[in-house]
Amino acid sequence: MNLALKRLLGATAALTMGAAALLGTGAGTADAADSAHCDRAERDMWDAGPSTDVTGHRCSIPDTKRRWYTVEIDTLVQVHYKGDTLDGGVERTETRHDRTIRCLGYTSENGAVHWFGCPPS
């Protein structure tokens, strides 16, 4: 392969990667504009790790349906249980402020929003 062709392929690859990076930045900004917000939420913490479910209160939910939801939480209460069942009782609680989580979906009932599929963050 001659030198001119190598340089042309290199320049094309650089332009392609730069365009992808710019599109990725724009997509992240658009996603943030459609994020949900909850004033308060609770997450159970077990010996095996945090629950993937979060219960939110006083939440605003975007109108658009999407695969992942970004949820901004003002006050997140983490309830640490003794063991991996409710029978062990509560060991302690921790309060975290200004947290952002990602969840697969939600259901709502009686003013509470049940976020599910939320990986630990």
Tab-separated table of C-alpha atoms in Angstrom:
chain	number	residue	atom	x	y	z
A	1	MET	CA	0.000	0.000	0.000
A	2	ASN	CA	1.446	3.364	-0.936
A	3	LEU	CA	2.002	6.216	1.547
A	4	ALA	CA	-0.751	8.493	0.150
A	5	LEU	CA	-3.380	5.762	0.539
A	6	LYS	CA	-2.296	5.052	4.141
A	7	ARG	CA	-2.581	8.751	5.002
A	8	LEU	CA	-6.012	8.984	3.381
A	9	LEU	CA	-7.275	5.980	5.341
A	10	GLY	CA	-5.807	7.410	8.561
A	11	ALA	CA	-7.493	10.781	8.006
A	12	THR	CA	-10.824	9.088	7.251
A	13	ALA	CA	-10.604	7.028	10.437
A	14	ALA	CA	-9.768	10.128	12.504
A	15	LEU	CA	-12.757	12.031	11.079
A	16	THR	CA	-15.083	9.100	11.707
A	17	MET	CA	-13.993	8.757	15.348
A	18	GLY	CA	-14.275	12.522	15.897
A	19	ALA	CA	-17.815	12.593	14.497
A	20	ALA	CA	-18.807	9.633	16.680
A	21	ALA	CA	-17.402	11.377	19.758
A	22	LEU	CA	-19.372	14.547	18.986
A	23	LEU	CA	-22.583	12.597	18.415
A	24	GLY	CA	-22.054	10.737	21.681
A	25	THR	CA	-21.683	14.038	23.564
A	26	GLY	CA	-24.854	15.438	22.042
A	27	ALA	CA	-26.808	12.288	22.806
A	28	GLY	CA	-25.754	12.440	26.456
A	29	THR	CA	-26.952	16.024	26.743
A	30	ALA	CA	-30.298	15.199	25.170
A	31	ASP	CA	-30.732	12.266	27.556
A	32	ALA	CA	-30.102	14.494	30.577
A	33	ALA	CA	-32.914	16.836	29.493
A	34	ASP	CA	-35.373	13.924	29.663
A	35	SER	CA	-34.309	12.681	33.089
A	36	ALA	CA	-36.745	11.921	35.888
A	37	HIS	CA	-36.542	13.579	39.302
A	38	CYS	CA	-37.589	12.375	42.774
A	39	ASP	CA	-37.518	14.448	45.956
A	40	ARG	CA	-36.962	11.352	48.111
A	41	ALA	CA	-36.288	7.640	47.537
A	42	GLU	CA	-35.436	4.484	49.482
A	43	ARG	CA	-33.175	1.586	48.490
A	44	ASP	CA	-32.770	-1.648	50.465
A	45	MET	CA	-29.210	-2.778	51.164
A	46	TRP	CA	-28.609	-6.474	51.856
A	47	ASP	CA	-25.535	-8.482	52.881
A	48	ALA	CA	-25.229	-9.549	49.228
A	49	GLY	CA	-25.336	-5.916	48.033
A	50	PRO	CA	-27.860	-3.235	47.121
A	51	SER	CA	-31.319	-4.011	45.785
A	52	THR	CA	-31.959	-3.259	42.125
A	53	ASP	CA	-35.297	-1.666	43.084
A	54	VAL	CA	-35.728	1.900	44.323
A	55	THR	CA	-38.965	3.424	45.660
A	56	GLY	CA	-39.332	7.125	44.842
A	57	HIS	CA	-41.690	9.769	46.229
A	58	ARG	CA	-42.801	13.060	44.664
A	59	CYS	CA	-41.317	12.119	41.292
A	60	SER	CA	-41.576	13.781	37.916
A	61	ILE	CA	-41.351	11.341	35.016
A	62	PRO	CA	-40.561	12.281	31.402
A	63	ASP	CA	-43.295	11.771	28.810
A	64	THR	CA	-41.017	9.842	26.463
A	65	LYS	CA	-40.679	6.086	26.773
A	66	ARG	CA	-37.099	4.884	26.698
A	67	ARG	CA	-34.943	1.875	27.427
A	68	TRP	CA	-33.022	3.479	30.330
A	69	TYR	CA	-34.211	6.246	32.636
A	70	THR	CA	-31.832	8.608	34.401
A	71	VAL	CA	-33.305	9.454	37.817
A	72	GLU	CA	-32.021	12.389	39.848
A	73	ILE	CA	-32.761	11.977	43.559
A	74	ASP	CA	-32.495	14.789	46.122
A	75	THR	CA	-32.474	12.514	49.208
A	76	LEU	CA	-31.736	8.768	48.959
A	77	VAL	CA	-32.217	6.720	52.135
A	78	GLN	CA	-30.341	3.416	52.105
A	79	VAL	CA	-31.814	0.896	54.564
A	80	HIS	CA	-29.197	-1.673	55.616
A	81	TYR	CA	-30.704	-4.964	56.804
A	82	LYS	CA	-29.126	-7.616	58.998
A	83	GLY	CA	-28.753	-10.563	56.622
A	84	ASP	CA	-30.619	-11.123	53.393
A	85	THR	CA	-34.224	-11.192	54.669
A	86	LEU	CA	-36.584	-8.741	56.317
A	87	ASP	CA	-36.730	-11.031	59.370
A	88	GLY	CA	-33.237	-9.931	60.444
A	89	GLY	CA	-34.397	-6.377	61.035
A	90	VAL	CA	-32.784	-3.063	60.188
A	91	GLU	CA	-29.135	-2.629	61.138
A	92	ARG	CA	-28.827	1.062	60.170
A	93	THR	CA	-29.874	3.659	57.618
A	94	GLU	CA	-27.712	6.045	55.610
A	95	THR	CA	-28.898	9.212	53.925
A	96	ARG	CA	-27.281	10.309	50.669
A	97	HIS	CA	-27.950	13.595	48.909
A	98	ASP	CA	-28.025	14.541	45.216
A	99	ARG	CA	-27.677	11.057	43.699
A	100	THR	CA	-28.250	10.001	40.105
A	101	ILE	CA	-29.202	6.429	39.201
A	102	ARG	CA	-30.153	4.652	35.979
A	103	CYS	CA	-33.106	2.265	35.810
A	104	LEU	CA	-34.721	0.075	33.164
A	105	GLY	CA	-38.295	1.015	33.972
A	106	TYR	CA	-40.923	1.934	36.529
A	107	THR	CA	-44.428	1.342	37.805
A	108	SER	CA	-46.399	3.826	39.874
A	109	GLU	CA	-48.998	3.261	42.541
A	110	ASN	CA	-50.545	5.451	45.272
A	111	GLY	CA	-48.138	8.344	44.703
A	112	ALA	CA	-44.989	6.178	44.806
A	113	VAL	CA	-42.841	5.283	41.825
A	114	HIS	CA	-41.223	1.845	41.903
A	115	TRP	CA	-38.054	2.010	39.796
A	116	PHE	CA	-36.726	-1.413	38.813
A	117	GLY	CA	-33.602	-2.732	37.140
A	118	CYS	CA	-31.364	-0.132	38.780
A	119	PRO	CA	-27.774	-1.416	38.890
A	120	PRO	CA	-25.655	-0.352	41.883
A	121	SER	CA	-23.990	2.997	41.365
